[in-house]
């Protein structure tokens, strides 16, 4: 079968009754006849030499040892030690176009292993944007209990993909890229944090030598799951290359009696010419979803770094006044509004408005905020509990723990066992009550610790799998009851960013670090999967709270512009000039968010490591905004020519500096004798702007300027 969409071909071989094998995943092969597809299958068969078994080894999307594959198996498990190796036979395969998914094709394959007592359904989808999505469901059909240890799905990559890109990270420095060679063996990235993790592979990409933003071929894989998961790249002398992903199951988490099933997370692959092409496929898929946010993304003011736990009606109404005056559209009250929560040691779980701090409830603040024309938002952390809380004292059995001892605390917190029906019902009731009582438009949903020793129920069995599903159910039900409320996924900053949590949330908090220099990298790599309109990016105070660095406002605001813009700053302390300058940036965001949040993200391949160029180009190529960023001092002076990528190559563009980031360290660049850096700009074809570039201003380190390109005619 040959599936095609958006410049991608997926050729699947189902001959012989074995599980589906992907013969080609990559560039579009054109319209192939049945004869050509047969010839492709024939010419893809290797010489049966050096294999672990006689004849050809069939490497399916769910690899099996019975087929001669001795790499990482697709299915691992047993029935009291037996039935540990499967040999599935396909019973049925059908190709369909799902309702409401124009341009998508879905292949559904049903198979069975009568001897092992297992049924299997594999779903392979090629979306309209060219993403390959796959998932599997295994069902026990035999006697006794089948203990499932893992279910891994793979996609092949060719031998010419010799480099790997994946990510590491930590709190305040999420999604840091790292490159390795793609050699023989297995590169396995396992996440055991119980949440997606700052250091998750995020996207595991294999590519041709030196692949970059705009060059080379790239095959990327993302495991769409918010709990424990694993992603791997594997190659051997008879396996040109596989990328694989799935849930990482803890011992005993999935035990299937007769008729019971387990379904994997979606494993999502993207092929492209350069990383920008890969990103564009993910972004188009996001934007095609019926529930994707489509209203203009409001400017947010969050109170955390402004007041921390010091909640006071007068202080917060003053802060709201200052926020409204610069153009803020959504005001979010952060941690400290409930129970006895005066610091982070107590009261998580007690989701009742504090009578001490808010004797009249949140109504006076909510009314004031809404009276200023802003929406009201609220911070919650529903999955966590402080041992020093009324909830924990009433229900100590509702905390996840692997034995009679509690897990070691993190930030004075334990994890609430949401797979316990009573605990989940309590949280749902409390959040539902708050959203019913107050006109809350937005929840900042936090999750501030890893799941360590996460045992569930009286038997203390491993509980991450059940916890993850329970969180999804809670979010789904809350959204069903309050469909107009937007929810942000925050997890110690950017610790839970994945495609599955984003099926239930409208925004991710990219990082607790809003140091603009750090954010340049964090936002760039988060944007590899996540489009700007759901990527939270805030302007902080002059000195970053997480690093102590000081940056001018144009660098802070120009960095936050490329995202869902917000403010994390006590504006009462800002002087009139700072407020006026911030208002200019907010006005620019409002003017351009239609472009920023629907256009194509582009990133230039810049030879000088001190500089970066990134931007957004309108889908029709009519308009574009670029940031030229100096992250460090350069060995080059003057700067040299930098490319402006992604424009219509044959169209002329008027290129000029964009206010308010049109001056260089306080002086007009014309003073520095850069001849084209004027309000009148220069007109050049898009091909010249990308292939030749333009001379850029000389910038101090940790500075940026904006460049606008508008198609002429």
mmCIF file of C-alpha atoms in Angstrom, residues 107-396:
data_model
loop_
_atom_site.group_PDB
_atom_site.id
_atom_site.type_symbol
_atom_site.label_atom_id
_atom_site.label_comp_id
_atom_site.label_asym_id
_atom_site.label_seq_id
_atom_site.Cartn_x
_atom_site.Cartn_y
_atom_site.Cartn_z
ATOM 1 C CA UNK A 107 -4.427 1.730 7.615
ATOM 2 C CA UNK A 108 -5.902 -0.629 10.228
ATOM 3 C CA UNK A 109 -4.300 -4.068 10.547
ATOM 4 C CA UNK A 110 -5.756 -6.834 12.717
ATOM 5 C CA UNK A 111 -3.575 -9.809 13.607
ATOM 6 C CA UNK A 112 -3.548 -12.694 16.043
ATOM 7 C CA UNK A 113 -1.229 -15.230 17.613
ATOM 8 C CA UNK A 114 -3.479 -18.133 18.560
ATOM 9 C CA UNK A 115 -0.663 -19.986 20.303
ATOM 10 C CA UNK A 116 0.209 -17.067 22.587
ATOM 11 C CA UNK A 117 -3.443 -16.161 23.053
ATOM 12 C CA UNK A 118 -3.059 -12.575 21.872
ATOM 13 C CA UNK A 119 -4.824 -10.318 19.399
ATOM 14 C CA UNK A 120 -3.254 -7.198 17.953
ATOM 15 C CA UNK A 121 -4.538 -4.128 16.139
ATOM 16 C CA UNK A 122 -2.067 -1.726 14.546
ATOM 17 C CA UNK A 123 -3.194 1.675 13.272
ATOM 18 C CA UNK A 124 -0.970 3.537 10.803
ATOM 19 C CA UNK A 125 -2.045 7.025 9.760
ATOM 20 C CA UNK A 126 -0.516 9.442 7.292
ATOM 21 C CA UNK A 127 -1.966 12.852 8.123
ATOM 22 C CA UNK A 128 -2.683 15.662 5.695
ATOM 23 C CA UNK A 129 0.451 17.460 6.942
ATOM 24 C CA UNK A 130 2.646 14.423 6.233
ATOM 25 C CA UNK A 131 2.999 13.124 9.797
ATOM 26 C CA UNK A 132 3.012 9.363 10.323
ATOM 27 C CA UNK A 133 1.078 8.357 13.441
ATOM 28 C CA UNK A 134 0.996 4.791 14.716
ATOM 29 C CA UNK A 135 -0.410 3.009 17.729
ATOM 30 C CA UNK A 136 -1.238 -0.552 18.711
ATOM 31 C CA UNK A 137 -3.743 -2.381 20.890
ATOM 32 C CA UNK A 138 -2.983 -5.817 22.294
ATOM 33 C CA UNK A 139 -5.774 -8.026 23.668
ATOM 34 C CA UNK A 140 -5.426 -11.177 25.729
ATOM 35 C CA UNK A 141 -7.495 -14.009 24.250
ATOM 36 C CA UNK A 142 -5.923 -16.899 26.158
ATOM 37 C CA UNK A 143 -6.287 -18.453 29.575
ATOM 38 C CA UNK A 144 -4.699 -16.906 32.636
ATOM 39 C CA UNK A 145 -3.178 -13.446 32.941
ATOM 40 C CA UNK A 146 -0.807 -11.988 30.386
ATOM 41 C CA UNK A 147 1.694 -9.598 31.986
ATOM 42 C CA UNK A 148 2.640 -6.944 29.450
ATOM 43 C CA UNK A 149 6.100 -5.487 29.993
ATOM 44 C CA UNK A 150 6.251 -3.258 26.938
ATOM 45 C CA UNK A 151 4.836 -2.484 23.500
ATOM 46 C CA UNK A 152 7.165 -0.584 21.168
ATOM 47 C CA UNK A 153 6.395 0.694 17.674
ATOM 48 C CA UNK A 154 9.054 1.602 15.129
ATOM 49 C CA UNK A 155 9.633 3.361 11.837
ATOM 50 C CA UNK A 156 12.648 2.679 9.592
ATOM 51 C CA UNK A 157 15.248 5.215 8.485
ATOM 52 C CA UNK A 158 17.774 4.684 5.697
ATOM 53 C CA UNK A 159 21.475 4.007 6.122
ATOM 54 C CA UNK A 160 22.334 7.539 4.952
ATOM 55 C CA UNK A 161 20.866 8.923 8.206
ATOM 56 C CA UNK A 162 24.132 8.850 10.130
ATOM 57 C CA UNK A 163 23.561 11.548 12.773
ATOM 58 C CA UNK A 164 21.165 11.687 15.721
ATOM 59 C CA UNK A 165 19.706 14.726 17.444
ATOM 60 C CA UNK A 166 17.854 14.448 20.719
ATOM 61 C CA UNK A 167 17.507 16.507 23.879
ATOM 62 C CA UNK A 168 18.520 16.641 27.489
ATOM 63 C CA UNK A 169 17.827 19.320 30.085
ATOM 64 C CA UNK A 170 16.938 20.201 33.650
ATOM 65 C CA UNK A 171 14.744 22.617 35.535
ATOM 66 C CA UNK A 172 15.362 26.120 34.126
ATOM 67 C CA UNK A 173 17.136 24.687 31.053
ATOM 68 C CA UNK A 174 14.676 22.445 29.285
ATOM 69 C CA UNK A 175 15.196 20.836 25.883
ATOM 70 C CA UNK A 176 18.927 21.302 25.353
ATOM 71 C CA UNK A 177 20.009 19.726 22.048
ATOM 72 C CA UNK A 178 22.702 17.096 21.770
ATOM 73 C CA UNK A 179 24.109 15.328 18.710
ATOM 74 C CA UNK A 180 25.655 11.889 18.399
ATOM 75 C CA UNK A 181 26.617 9.536 15.607
ATOM 76 C CA UNK A 182 24.055 6.947 14.585
ATOM 77 C CA UNK A 183 26.250 3.878 14.904
ATOM 78 C CA UNK A 184 25.521 0.184 15.427
ATOM 79 C CA UNK A 185 23.759 -0.555 18.689
ATOM 80 C CA UNK A 186 20.888 1.004 20.570
ATOM 81 C CA UNK A 187 20.579 4.567 21.779
ATOM 82 C CA UNK A 188 17.762 4.318 24.285
ATOM 83 C CA UNK A 189 16.251 7.318 26.031
ATOM 84 C CA UNK A 190 14.181 6.233 29.020
ATOM 85 C CA UNK A 191 12.089 8.629 31.043
ATOM 86 C CA UNK A 192 11.085 7.430 34.524
ATOM 87 C CA UNK A 193 9.976 10.759 36.014
ATOM 88 C CA UNK A 194 6.258 9.973 35.812
ATOM 89 C CA UNK A 195 5.831 13.095 33.682
ATOM 90 C CA UNK A 196 7.212 13.981 30.269
ATOM 91 C CA UNK A 197 10.420 15.432 31.759
ATOM 92 C CA UNK A 198 12.767 18.337 31.069
ATOM 93 C CA UNK A 199 15.343 15.862 29.765
ATOM 94 C CA UNK A 200 13.077 13.733 27.572
ATOM 95 C CA UNK A 201 14.203 12.943 24.039
ATOM 96 C CA UNK A 202 11.267 15.207 22.995
ATOM 97 C CA UNK A 203 12.002 14.594 19.332
ATOM 98 C CA UNK A 204 14.538 11.921 18.428
ATOM 99 C CA UNK A 205 15.779 12.822 14.953
ATOM 100 C CA UNK A 206 18.025 10.941 12.554
ATOM 101 C CA UNK A 207 19.439 12.793 9.590
ATOM 102 C CA UNK A 208 21.942 12.949 6.793
ATOM 103 C CA UNK A 209 25.397 14.304 7.677
ATOM 104 C CA UNK A 210 25.310 17.926 8.823
ATOM 105 C CA UNK A 211 21.532 18.289 8.657
ATOM 106 C CA UNK A 212 20.337 21.642 9.891
ATOM 107 C CA UNK A 213 17.368 23.960 9.958
ATOM 108 C CA UNK A 214 17.096 24.265 6.188
ATOM 109 C CA UNK A 215 19.383 21.505 4.874
ATOM 110 C CA UNK A 216 19.641 17.743 4.816
ATOM 111 C CA UNK A 217 17.048 15.016 5.215
ATOM 112 C CA UNK A 218 15.603 14.447 8.680
ATOM 113 C CA UNK A 219 13.413 11.698 10.139
ATOM 114 C CA UNK A 220 12.048 12.519 13.606
ATOM 115 C CA UNK A 221 10.018 10.571 16.170
ATOM 116 C CA UNK A 222 7.974 11.779 19.160
ATOM 117 C CA UNK A 223 6.326 9.569 21.784
ATOM 118 C CA UNK A 224 3.055 11.289 22.688
ATOM 119 C CA UNK A 225 2.731 10.339 26.347
ATOM 120 C CA UNK A 226 2.834 12.299 29.604
ATOM 121 C CA UNK A 227 4.082 9.496 31.859
ATOM 122 C CA UNK A 228 7.054 7.142 31.725
ATOM 123 C CA UNK A 229 8.167 6.462 28.175
ATOM 124 C CA UNK A 230 11.094 5.355 26.072
ATOM 125 C CA UNK A 231 12.372 6.357 22.671
ATOM 126 C CA UNK A 232 15.196 4.611 20.849
ATOM 127 C CA UNK A 233 17.349 4.598 17.757
ATOM 128 C CA UNK A 234 18.746 1.214 16.761
ATOM 129 C CA UNK A 235 21.003 -0.052 13.995
ATOM 130 C CA UNK A 236 22.826 -3.306 13.268
ATOM 131 C CA UNK A 237 24.622 -4.973 10.380
ATOM 132 C CA UNK A 238 21.300 -6.223 8.985
ATOM 133 C CA UNK A 239 19.081 -3.371 10.203
ATOM 134 C CA UNK A 240 19.806 -0.076 8.390
ATOM 135 C CA UNK A 241 18.064 1.892 11.146
ATOM 136 C CA UNK A 242 14.946 2.100 13.282
ATOM 137 C CA UNK A 243 13.414 4.811 15.420
ATOM 138 C CA UNK A 244 10.972 3.530 18.036
ATOM 139 C CA UNK A 245 8.846 4.692 20.927
ATOM 140 C CA UNK A 246 6.289 3.638 23.488
ATOM 141 C CA UNK A 247 5.279 3.729 27.116
ATOM 142 C CA UNK A 248 7.802 2.528 29.672
ATOM 143 C CA UNK A 249 5.800 0.176 31.867
ATOM 144 C CA UNK A 250 6.820 -0.473 35.463
ATOM 145 C CA UNK A 251 6.602 -4.054 36.811
ATOM 146 C CA UNK A 252 3.044 -5.329 36.877
ATOM 147 C CA UNK A 253 1.422 -2.106 35.661
ATOM 148 C CA UNK A 254 -0.445 -3.885 32.852
ATOM 149 C CA UNK A 255 -1.836 -7.367 33.490
ATOM 150 C CA UNK A 256 -4.414 -8.557 30.978
ATOM 151 C CA UNK A 257 -7.051 -11.150 31.768
ATOM 152 C CA UNK A 258 -9.036 -12.734 28.949
ATOM 153 C CA UNK A 259 -10.740 -10.035 26.900
ATOM 154 C CA UNK A 260 -8.762 -7.152 28.385
ATOM 155 C CA UNK A 261 -6.701 -4.803 26.215
ATOM 156 C CA UNK A 262 -3.884 -2.287 26.404
ATOM 157 C CA UNK A 263 -3.445 0.556 23.894
ATOM 158 C CA UNK A 264 -0.111 2.267 23.301
ATOM 159 C CA UNK A 265 0.409 6.016 23.108
ATOM 160 C CA UNK A 266 0.611 7.519 19.651
ATOM 161 C CA UNK A 267 4.109 7.391 18.226
ATOM 162 C CA UNK A 268 4.465 10.219 15.708
ATOM 163 C CA UNK A 269 7.041 10.468 12.935
ATOM 164 C CA UNK A 270 7.893 13.417 10.716
ATOM 165 C CA UNK A 271 10.097 13.504 7.628
ATOM 166 C CA UNK A 272 11.441 16.710 6.163
ATOM 167 C CA UNK A 273 14.112 18.576 4.272
ATOM 168 C CA UNK A 274 15.697 20.196 7.299
ATOM 169 C CA UNK A 275 14.289 20.691 10.786
ATOM 170 C CA UNK A 276 12.028 23.562 9.702
ATOM 171 C CA UNK A 277 10.206 21.198 7.364
ATOM 172 C CA UNK A 278 9.760 18.694 10.196
ATOM 173 C CA UNK A 279 8.415 21.476 12.443
ATOM 174 C CA UNK A 280 5.998 22.666 9.791
ATOM 175 C CA UNK A 281 4.394 19.218 9.634
ATOM 176 C CA UNK A 282 3.783 19.181 13.371
ATOM 177 C CA UNK A 283 2.513 22.773 13.387
ATOM 178 C CA UNK A 284 0.092 22.169 10.515
ATOM 179 C CA UNK A 285 -1.225 19.096 12.317
ATOM 180 C CA UNK A 286 -1.761 21.114 15.514
ATOM 181 C CA UNK A 287 -3.591 23.857 13.663
ATOM 182 C CA UNK A 288 -5.860 21.441 11.800
ATOM 183 C CA UNK A 289 -7.286 20.034 15.048
ATOM 184 C CA UNK A 290 -10.892 21.139 15.647
ATOM 185 C CA UNK A 291 -10.103 22.108 19.259
ATOM 186 C CA UNK A 292 -6.941 24.104 18.488
ATOM 187 C CA UNK A 293 -7.134 27.655 19.943
ATOM 188 C CA UNK A 294 -8.261 30.035 17.216
ATOM 189 C CA UNK A 295 -9.140 33.232 19.039
ATOM 190 C CA UNK A 296 -6.367 35.839 19.318
ATOM 191 C CA UNK A 297 -3.992 34.710 22.080
ATOM 192 C CA UNK A 298 -4.465 37.274 24.873
ATOM 193 C CA UNK A 299 -1.554 39.081 26.502
ATOM 194 C CA UNK A 300 -1.089 37.542 29.960
ATOM 195 C CA UNK A 301 0.092 39.046 33.231
ATOM 196 C CA UNK A 302 1.014 36.395 35.789
ATOM 197 C CA UNK A 303 1.540 37.417 39.414
ATOM 198 C CA UNK A 304 4.157 34.865 40.503
ATOM 199 C CA UNK A 305 7.424 36.798 40.088
ATOM 200 C CA UNK A 306 5.641 40.024 40.958
ATOM 201 C CA UNK A 307 4.327 39.083 44.416
ATOM 202 C CA UNK A 308 5.112 35.392 45.057
ATOM 203 C CA UNK A 309 3.063 34.358 48.156
ATOM 204 C CA UNK A 310 2.430 37.936 49.328
ATOM 205 C CA UNK A 311 -1.236 38.112 48.414
ATOM 206 C CA UNK A 312 -3.047 41.315 49.301
ATOM 207 C CA UNK A 313 -6.094 42.777 47.595
ATOM 208 C CA UNK A 314 -4.699 46.295 47.400
ATOM 209 C CA UNK A 315 -1.351 45.189 46.018
ATOM 210 C CA UNK A 316 -2.966 42.934 43.433
ATOM 211 C CA UNK A 317 -5.546 45.489 42.267
ATOM 212 C CA UNK A 318 -2.696 48.001 41.822
ATOM 213 C CA UNK A 319 -0.822 45.386 39.803
ATOM 214 C CA UNK A 320 -3.934 44.741 37.719
ATOM 215 C CA UNK A 321 -4.298 48.481 37.067
ATOM 216 C CA UNK A 322 -0.700 48.670 35.861
ATOM 217 C CA UNK A 323 -1.157 45.594 33.671
ATOM 218 C CA UNK A 324 -4.324 46.899 32.045
ATOM 219 C CA UNK A 325 -2.649 50.246 31.353
ATOM 220 C CA UNK A 326 0.027 48.614 29.152
ATOM 221 C CA UNK A 327 -2.471 46.464 27.254
ATOM 222 C CA UNK A 328 -2.696 43.181 29.195
ATOM 223 C CA UNK A 329 -5.799 41.104 28.390
ATOM 224 C CA UNK A 330 -5.608 38.245 30.931
ATOM 225 C CA UNK A 331 -4.615 38.560 34.607
ATOM 226 C CA UNK A 332 -3.575 35.331 36.373
ATOM 227 C CA UNK A 333 -3.447 34.916 40.154
ATOM 228 C CA UNK A 334 -0.685 32.458 40.967
ATOM 229 C CA UNK A 335 0.109 30.289 44.012
ATOM 230 C CA UNK A 336 -0.928 31.409 47.502
ATOM 231 C CA UNK A 337 -4.692 32.046 47.277
ATOM 232 C CA UNK A 338 -5.975 28.921 49.090
ATOM 233 C CA UNK A 339 -5.984 27.350 52.558
ATOM 234 C CA UNK A 340 -3.024 28.214 54.760
ATOM 235 C CA UNK A 341 -0.726 28.613 51.774
ATOM 236 C CA UNK A 342 1.719 31.335 52.826
ATOM 237 C CA UNK A 343 4.756 29.390 51.564
ATOM 238 C CA UNK A 344 5.356 26.132 49.695
ATOM 239 C CA UNK A 345 5.367 23.840 52.734
ATOM 240 C CA UNK A 346 1.652 23.562 53.321
ATOM 241 C CA UNK A 347 -1.951 23.338 52.074
ATOM 242 C CA UNK A 348 -1.639 21.775 48.608
ATOM 243 C CA UNK A 349 -4.866 19.833 48.283
ATOM 244 C CA UNK A 350 -6.945 22.290 50.315
ATOM 245 C CA UNK A 351 -8.569 23.928 47.302
ATOM 246 C CA UNK A 352 -10.713 26.416 49.198
ATOM 247 C CA UNK A 353 -10.163 30.176 49.003
ATOM 248 C CA UNK A 354 -8.199 31.334 52.066
ATOM 249 C CA UNK A 355 -10.479 33.104 54.512
ATOM 250 C CA UNK A 356 -7.454 34.822 56.089
ATOM 251 C CA UNK A 357 -6.100 36.420 52.923
ATOM 252 C CA UNK A 358 -9.380 36.680 51.037
ATOM 253 C CA UNK A 359 -12.096 37.240 53.684
ATOM 254 C CA UNK A 360 -14.581 38.211 50.964
ATOM 255 C CA UNK A 361 -13.438 35.454 48.584
ATOM 256 C CA UNK A 362 -11.806 36.099 45.238
ATOM 257 C CA UNK A 363 -14.827 38.088 44.059
ATOM 258 C CA UNK A 364 -13.420 41.580 44.741
ATOM 259 C CA UNK A 365 -10.238 40.870 42.772
ATOM 260 C CA UNK A 366 -12.076 39.037 39.972
ATOM 261 C CA UNK A 367 -14.569 41.889 39.633
ATOM 262 C CA UNK A 368 -11.786 44.476 39.568
ATOM 263 C CA UNK A 369 -9.832 42.582 36.909
ATOM 264 C CA UNK A 370 -12.889 42.054 34.721
ATOM 265 C CA UNK A 371 -13.920 45.659 35.228
ATOM 266 C CA UNK A 372 -10.609 46.643 33.617
ATOM 267 C CA UNK A 373 -11.539 44.597 30.542
ATOM 268 C CA UNK A 374 -9.254 41.659 31.356
ATOM 269 C CA UNK A 375 -9.985 37.962 31.773
ATOM 270 C CA UNK A 376 -9.210 36.336 35.114
ATOM 271 C CA UNK A 377 -7.032 33.229 35.481
ATOM 272 C CA UNK A 378 -6.045 31.080 38.444
ATOM 273 C CA UNK A 379 -3.105 28.829 39.373
ATOM 274 C CA UNK A 380 -3.781 25.291 40.628
ATOM 275 C CA UNK A 381 -1.697 22.185 41.275
ATOM 276 C CA UNK A 382 -4.341 19.468 41.501
ATOM 277 C CA UNK A 383 -2.080 16.406 41.263
ATOM 278 C CA UNK A 384 -0.023 17.245 44.348
ATOM 279 C CA UNK A 385 -0.587 17.344 48.095
ATOM 280 C CA UNK A 386 1.384 18.652 51.046
ATOM 281 C CA UNK A 387 1.527 16.222 53.994
ATOM 282 C CA UNK A 388 0.807 19.369 56.027
ATOM 283 C CA UNK A 389 -2.707 19.826 54.664
ATOM 284 C CA UNK A 390 -6.236 19.074 55.741
ATOM 285 C CA UNK A 391 -6.576 16.723 52.783
ATOM 286 C CA UNK A 392 -3.541 14.615 53.687
ATOM 287 C CA UNK A 393 -4.617 14.426 57.324
ATOM 288 C CA UNK A 394 -8.092 13.279 56.321
ATOM 289 C CA UNK A 395 -6.930 10.851 53.609
ATOM 290 C CA UNK A 396 -3.319 9.735 54.093
#
